[in-house]
Amino acid sequence: MARDKTIAITIINLKEKTISIAADQTMSVNERSQVNTPVGTVATTGIVTGFEITAGNSNNFFKISPTGKIQVAGAGLNYESKQNYTLTVKITDDDAEAKTAQIIIQINRTRVLVHSTKGC
């Protein structure tokens, strides 16, 4: 004999993938680099839909693209003034999940050639 039963099914939307940003990333760029000089790409996993520098960029020397590429944004990087910058980078995804990590950018010292006419 067959009986009818009512069954309740609850569907839970599980996030299949999460985003992450690698910790302890270090990049470098030469002092006196021109605007738009590439510095490096932030290492992430998952489907990241947004990148933002949220701290450490007080002089606006750096910018980050929608794909996580950090570039020089302003002239004036000078090893004698500051040898490294610690940027806080935030990543987000479509579910508004956010993660942050600190990215250290070391400034490389470059030689300055001084021409002298002394003794000629």
Short mmCIF file of N, CA and C in Angstrom, two decimals:
data_model
loop_
_atom_site.label_atom_id
_atom_site.label_comp_id
_atom_site.label_asym_id
_atom_site.label_seq_id
_atom_site.Cartn_x
_atom_site.Cartn_y
_atom_site.Cartn_z
N MET A 1 0.84 -1.16 0.00
CA MET A 1 0.00 0.00 0.00
C MET A 1 0.90 1.24 0.00
N ALA A 2 0.65 2.12 -0.91
CA ALA A 2 1.46 3.33 -1.05
C ALA A 2 0.87 4.46 -0.22
N ARG A 3 1.75 5.24 0.37
CA ARG A 3 1.32 6.41 1.15
C ARG A 3 2.00 7.64 0.61
N ASP A 4 1.30 8.73 0.62
CA ASP A 4 1.88 10.01 0.23
C ASP A 4 2.50 10.66 1.45
N LYS A 5 3.69 11.23 1.26
CA LYS A 5 4.36 11.97 2.34
C LYS A 5 4.85 13.29 1.77
N THR A 6 4.85 14.28 2.61
CA THR A 6 5.40 15.58 2.23
C THR A 6 6.81 15.66 2.79
N ILE A 7 7.73 16.03 1.92
CA ILE A 7 9.13 16.15 2.32
C ILE A 7 9.55 17.59 2.07
N ALA A 8 10.18 18.19 3.06
CA ALA A 8 10.70 19.56 2.91
C ALA A 8 12.18 19.48 2.53
N ILE A 9 12.54 20.18 1.48
CA ILE A 9 13.93 20.22 1.03
C ILE A 9 14.42 21.65 1.16
N THR A 10 15.52 21.81 1.86
CA THR A 10 16.13 23.13 2.01
C THR A 10 17.38 23.16 1.15
N ILE A 11 17.45 24.18 0.29
CA ILE A 11 18.62 24.35 -0.57
C ILE A 11 19.49 25.45 0.02
N ILE A 12 20.73 25.10 0.28
CA ILE A 12 21.67 26.06 0.85
C ILE A 12 22.67 26.44 -0.24
N ASN A 13 22.80 27.72 -0.46
CA ASN A 13 23.75 28.20 -1.46
C ASN A 13 25.15 28.21 -0.85
N LEU A 14 25.98 27.28 -1.25
CA LEU A 14 27.34 27.19 -0.76
C LEU A 14 28.28 27.88 -1.75
N LYS A 15 29.20 28.60 -1.20
CA LYS A 15 30.19 29.25 -2.05
C LYS A 15 31.20 28.18 -2.48
N GLU A 16 31.27 27.97 -3.78
CA GLU A 16 32.15 26.92 -4.28
C GLU A 16 33.62 27.28 -4.15
N LYS A 17 33.91 28.53 -4.40
CA LYS A 17 35.31 28.95 -4.37
C LYS A 17 35.43 30.21 -3.54
N THR A 18 36.53 30.34 -2.87
CA THR A 18 36.80 31.53 -2.09
C THR A 18 38.03 32.22 -2.68
N ILE A 19 38.19 33.46 -2.31
CA ILE A 19 39.37 34.19 -2.80
C ILE A 19 40.41 34.25 -1.69
N SER A 20 41.65 34.39 -2.10
CA SER A 20 42.72 34.60 -1.12
C SER A 20 43.82 35.44 -1.76
N ILE A 21 44.58 36.07 -0.89
CA ILE A 21 45.70 36.90 -1.33
C ILE A 21 46.93 36.42 -0.58
N ALA A 22 48.00 36.18 -1.29
CA ALA A 22 49.22 35.66 -0.67
C ALA A 22 49.81 36.69 0.29
N ALA A 23 50.24 36.22 1.44
CA ALA A 23 50.87 37.09 2.43
C ALA A 23 52.36 37.24 2.12
N ASP A 24 52.95 38.26 2.70
CA ASP A 24 54.40 38.48 2.60
C ASP A 24 54.92 38.59 1.17
N GLN A 25 54.25 39.37 0.36
CA GLN A 25 54.72 39.60 -1.01
C GLN A 25 55.65 40.80 -1.02
N THR A 26 56.77 40.64 -1.70
CA THR A 26 57.74 41.73 -1.82
C THR A 26 58.02 41.96 -3.30
N MET A 27 58.00 43.22 -3.68
CA MET A 27 58.29 43.63 -5.06
C MET A 27 59.34 44.72 -5.00
N SER A 28 59.90 45.08 -6.14
CA SER A 28 60.88 46.17 -6.14
C SER A 28 60.79 46.97 -7.43
N VAL A 29 61.26 48.22 -7.32
CA VAL A 29 61.26 49.13 -8.47
C VAL A 29 62.43 50.09 -8.28
N ASN A 30 63.01 50.53 -9.37
CA ASN A 30 64.13 51.48 -9.30
C ASN A 30 63.64 52.87 -8.89
N GLU A 31 64.49 53.55 -8.12
CA GLU A 31 64.19 54.94 -7.81
C GLU A 31 64.14 55.74 -9.11
N ARG A 32 63.44 56.84 -9.09
CA ARG A 32 63.28 57.72 -10.25
C ARG A 32 62.61 57.03 -11.44
N SER A 33 61.84 55.96 -11.18
CA SER A 33 61.12 55.29 -12.27
C SER A 33 60.03 56.20 -12.80
N GLN A 34 59.76 56.06 -14.08
CA GLN A 34 58.73 56.87 -14.73
C GLN A 34 57.34 56.37 -14.37
N VAL A 35 56.35 57.25 -14.52
CA VAL A 35 54.96 56.89 -14.31
C VAL A 35 54.61 55.72 -15.24
N ASN A 36 53.83 54.78 -14.73
CA ASN A 36 53.37 53.56 -15.41
C ASN A 36 54.43 52.46 -15.49
N THR A 37 55.59 52.65 -14.83
CA THR A 37 56.57 51.57 -14.75
C THR A 37 55.96 50.41 -13.97
N PRO A 38 56.00 49.17 -14.50
CA PRO A 38 55.47 48.03 -13.77
C PRO A 38 56.30 47.74 -12.52
N VAL A 39 55.60 47.41 -11.43
CA VAL A 39 56.26 47.03 -10.18
C VAL A 39 56.08 45.54 -9.94
N GLY A 40 54.88 45.03 -10.14
CA GLY A 40 54.61 43.61 -9.95
C GLY A 40 53.12 43.35 -9.94
N THR A 41 52.75 42.07 -9.89
CA THR A 41 51.35 41.67 -9.86
C THR A 41 51.06 40.98 -8.53
N VAL A 42 49.98 41.37 -7.88
CA VAL A 42 49.58 40.80 -6.60
C VAL A 42 49.14 39.35 -6.83
N ALA A 43 49.70 38.43 -6.03
CA ALA A 43 49.39 37.00 -6.15
C ALA A 43 48.10 36.70 -5.39
N THR A 44 47.10 36.18 -6.13
CA THR A 44 45.80 35.83 -5.55
C THR A 44 45.34 34.50 -6.08
N THR A 45 44.30 33.94 -5.44
CA THR A 45 43.62 32.76 -5.96
C THR A 45 42.13 33.04 -5.95
N GLY A 46 41.39 32.30 -6.76
CA GLY A 46 39.95 32.51 -6.86
C GLY A 46 39.64 33.57 -7.90
N ILE A 47 38.37 33.89 -8.00
CA ILE A 47 37.93 34.88 -8.99
C ILE A 47 37.82 36.23 -8.29
N VAL A 48 38.87 37.02 -8.42
CA VAL A 48 38.94 38.34 -7.80
C VAL A 48 38.34 39.35 -8.77
N THR A 49 37.41 40.18 -8.26
CA THR A 49 36.77 41.17 -9.13
C THR A 49 37.18 42.60 -8.81
N GLY A 50 37.94 42.79 -7.73
CA GLY A 50 38.36 44.14 -7.40
C GLY A 50 39.67 44.17 -6.62
N PHE A 51 40.49 45.16 -6.91
CA PHE A 51 41.75 45.40 -6.22
C PHE A 51 41.77 46.86 -5.77
N GLU A 52 42.28 47.10 -4.56
CA GLU A 52 42.36 48.47 -4.06
C GLU A 52 43.54 48.60 -3.10
N ILE A 53 44.29 49.69 -3.21
CA ILE A 53 45.32 50.01 -2.23
C ILE A 53 44.61 50.83 -1.15
N THR A 54 44.58 50.30 0.08
CA THR A 54 43.82 50.97 1.15
C THR A 54 44.69 51.69 2.17
N ALA A 55 45.99 51.43 2.17
CA ALA A 55 46.88 52.10 3.13
C ALA A 55 48.32 52.03 2.63
N GLY A 56 49.15 52.95 3.14
CA GLY A 56 50.57 52.93 2.84
C GLY A 56 50.98 53.69 1.60
N ASN A 57 50.04 54.34 0.95
CA ASN A 57 50.32 55.02 -0.31
C ASN A 57 50.08 56.52 -0.16
N SER A 58 50.56 57.07 0.95
CA SER A 58 50.26 58.46 1.28
C SER A 58 50.74 59.46 0.24
N ASN A 59 51.81 59.16 -0.47
CA ASN A 59 52.31 60.06 -1.51
C ASN A 59 51.76 59.73 -2.89
N ASN A 60 50.87 58.75 -2.94
CA ASN A 60 50.27 58.31 -4.21
C ASN A 60 51.32 57.96 -5.26
N PHE A 61 52.40 57.29 -4.81
CA PHE A 61 53.44 56.85 -5.74
C PHE A 61 53.02 55.63 -6.54
N PHE A 62 51.98 54.89 -6.07
CA PHE A 62 51.61 53.63 -6.70
C PHE A 62 50.13 53.59 -7.04
N LYS A 63 49.80 52.77 -8.05
CA LYS A 63 48.41 52.52 -8.42
C LYS A 63 48.28 51.03 -8.71
N ILE A 64 47.04 50.53 -8.65
CA ILE A 64 46.79 49.12 -8.92
C ILE A 64 45.68 49.00 -9.96
N SER A 65 45.88 48.12 -10.92
CA SER A 65 44.91 47.94 -12.01
C SER A 65 43.80 46.98 -11.57
N PRO A 66 42.74 46.86 -12.37
CA PRO A 66 41.68 45.90 -12.06
C PRO A 66 42.15 44.45 -12.10
N THR A 67 43.34 44.20 -12.65
CA THR A 67 43.87 42.84 -12.69
C THR A 67 44.98 42.61 -11.66
N GLY A 68 45.21 43.59 -10.77
CA GLY A 68 46.18 43.42 -9.70
C GLY A 68 47.59 43.82 -10.02
N LYS A 69 47.79 44.49 -11.13
CA LYS A 69 49.14 44.94 -11.49
C LYS A 69 49.43 46.28 -10.80
N ILE A 70 50.52 46.32 -10.03
CA ILE A 70 50.93 47.55 -9.37
C ILE A 70 51.91 48.27 -10.28
N GLN A 71 51.70 49.58 -10.44
CA GLN A 71 52.56 50.41 -11.27
C GLN A 71 52.91 51.69 -10.52
N VAL A 72 53.97 52.34 -10.99
CA VAL A 72 54.33 53.66 -10.46
C VAL A 72 53.27 54.64 -10.95
N ALA A 73 52.75 55.45 -10.03
CA ALA A 73 51.69 56.41 -10.37
C ALA A 73 52.18 57.85 -10.35
N GLY A 74 53.28 58.10 -9.65
CA GLY A 74 53.78 59.47 -9.56
C GLY A 74 55.29 59.51 -9.52
N ALA A 75 55.84 60.58 -10.04
CA ALA A 75 57.29 60.75 -10.05
C ALA A 75 57.77 61.10 -8.65
N GLY A 76 59.03 60.78 -8.37
CA GLY A 76 59.62 61.19 -7.10
C GLY A 76 60.09 60.07 -6.20
N LEU A 77 60.02 58.81 -6.64
CA LEU A 77 60.57 57.73 -5.82
C LEU A 77 62.06 57.95 -5.66
N ASN A 78 62.53 57.98 -4.41
CA ASN A 78 63.92 58.31 -4.14
C ASN A 78 64.42 57.43 -3.01
N TYR A 79 65.41 56.62 -3.29
CA TYR A 79 65.97 55.70 -2.30
C TYR A 79 66.47 56.44 -1.07
N GLU A 80 67.08 57.61 -1.27
CA GLU A 80 67.62 58.36 -0.14
C GLU A 80 66.52 58.87 0.79
N SER A 81 65.32 59.07 0.27
CA SER A 81 64.20 59.54 1.09
C SER A 81 63.48 58.39 1.79
N LYS A 82 63.26 57.29 1.08
CA LYS A 82 62.54 56.15 1.64
C LYS A 82 62.92 54.90 0.86
N GLN A 83 63.34 53.85 1.58
CA GLN A 83 63.83 52.64 0.93
C GLN A 83 62.73 51.62 0.62
N ASN A 84 61.60 51.68 1.33
CA ASN A 84 60.51 50.75 1.03
C ASN A 84 59.17 51.32 1.47
N TYR A 85 58.14 50.80 0.86
CA TYR A 85 56.75 51.19 1.15
C TYR A 85 55.99 49.91 1.48
N THR A 86 55.15 49.97 2.50
CA THR A 86 54.30 48.84 2.85
C THR A 86 52.86 49.23 2.51
N LEU A 87 52.35 48.63 1.44
CA LEU A 87 51.00 48.91 0.98
C LEU A 87 50.05 47.85 1.52
N THR A 88 48.86 48.25 1.93
CA THR A 88 47.80 47.30 2.23
C THR A 88 46.92 47.22 1.00
N VAL A 89 46.78 46.00 0.47
CA VAL A 89 45.97 45.78 -0.72
C VAL A 89 44.76 44.94 -0.34
N LYS A 90 43.58 45.40 -0.77
CA LYS A 90 42.33 44.68 -0.52
C LYS A 90 41.83 44.10 -1.83
N ILE A 91 41.41 42.82 -1.77
CA ILE A 91 40.78 42.19 -2.92
C ILE A 91 39.34 41.86 -2.56
N THR A 92 38.47 41.85 -3.58
CA THR A 92 37.06 41.50 -3.37
C THR A 92 36.60 40.58 -4.49
N ASP A 93 35.45 39.93 -4.25
CA ASP A 93 34.84 39.11 -5.29
C ASP A 93 33.38 39.53 -5.45
N ASP A 94 32.65 38.84 -6.30
CA ASP A 94 31.25 39.19 -6.57
C ASP A 94 30.34 39.03 -5.36
N ASP A 95 30.73 38.23 -4.39
CA ASP A 95 29.92 38.03 -3.18
C ASP A 95 30.28 39.01 -2.09
N ALA A 96 31.07 40.02 -2.42
CA ALA A 96 31.50 41.08 -1.49
C ALA A 96 32.42 40.56 -0.39
N GLU A 97 32.99 39.39 -0.61
CA GLU A 97 34.01 38.90 0.32
C GLU A 97 35.27 39.73 0.09
N ALA A 98 35.94 40.10 1.17
CA ALA A 98 37.15 40.90 1.05
C ALA A 98 38.28 40.28 1.86
N LYS A 99 39.47 40.38 1.32
CA LYS A 99 40.69 39.93 2.01
C LYS A 99 41.74 41.01 1.81
N THR A 100 42.65 41.14 2.78
CA THR A 100 43.73 42.11 2.65
C THR A 100 45.07 41.46 2.95
N ALA A 101 46.11 42.08 2.43
CA ALA A 101 47.48 41.65 2.72
C ALA A 101 48.39 42.86 2.53
N GLN A 102 49.53 42.79 3.18
CA GLN A 102 50.52 43.85 3.03
C GLN A 102 51.51 43.45 1.94
N ILE A 103 51.78 44.41 1.06
CA ILE A 103 52.73 44.22 -0.03
C ILE A 103 53.88 45.19 0.21
N ILE A 104 55.09 44.67 0.30
CA ILE A 104 56.26 45.52 0.52
C ILE A 104 56.89 45.83 -0.84
N ILE A 105 57.08 47.11 -1.09
CA ILE A 105 57.75 47.54 -2.31
C ILE A 105 59.07 48.16 -1.93
N GLN A 106 60.15 47.51 -2.34
CA GLN A 106 61.50 48.00 -2.06
C GLN A 106 61.93 48.93 -3.20
N ILE A 107 62.56 50.03 -2.82
CA ILE A 107 63.06 50.98 -3.81
C ILE A 107 64.53 50.67 -4.05
N ASN A 108 64.88 50.39 -5.30
CA ASN A 108 66.26 50.08 -5.66
C ASN A 108 67.04 51.36 -5.91
N ARG A 109 68.23 51.41 -5.36
CA ARG A 109 69.11 52.56 -5.58
C ARG A 109 69.73 52.43 -6.97
N THR A 110 69.76 53.53 -7.69
CA THR A 110 70.39 53.53 -9.01
C THR A 110 71.53 54.53 -9.00
N ARG A 111 72.49 54.28 -9.85
CA ARG A 111 73.64 55.19 -9.93
C ARG A 111 73.27 56.47 -10.64
N VAL A 112 73.83 57.54 -10.14
CA VAL A 112 73.69 58.83 -10.80
C VAL A 112 75.04 59.18 -11.37
N LEU A 113 75.11 59.32 -12.67
CA LEU A 113 76.37 59.65 -13.31
C LEU A 113 76.55 61.16 -13.29
N VAL A 114 77.66 61.58 -12.75
CA VAL A 114 77.97 63.01 -12.68
C VAL A 114 79.12 63.27 -13.63
N HIS A 115 78.89 64.16 -14.56
CA HIS A 115 79.93 64.52 -15.52
C HIS A 115 80.72 65.69 -14.95
N SER A 116 82.00 65.56 -15.02
CA SER A 116 82.86 66.62 -14.51
C SER A 116 83.80 67.09 -15.62
N THR A 117 83.96 68.38 -15.68
CA THR A 117 84.91 68.93 -16.66
C THR A 117 86.21 69.32 -15.96
N LYS A 118 86.27 69.02 -14.68
CA LYS A 118 87.46 69.36 -13.90
C LYS A 118 88.65 68.54 -14.39
N GLY A 119 89.75 69.19 -14.61
CA GLY A 119 90.97 68.52 -15.02
C GLY A 119 91.06 68.29 -16.52
N CYS A 120 90.13 68.77 -17.27
CA CYS A 120 90.17 68.59 -18.73
C CYS A 120 90.83 69.77 -19.40
#
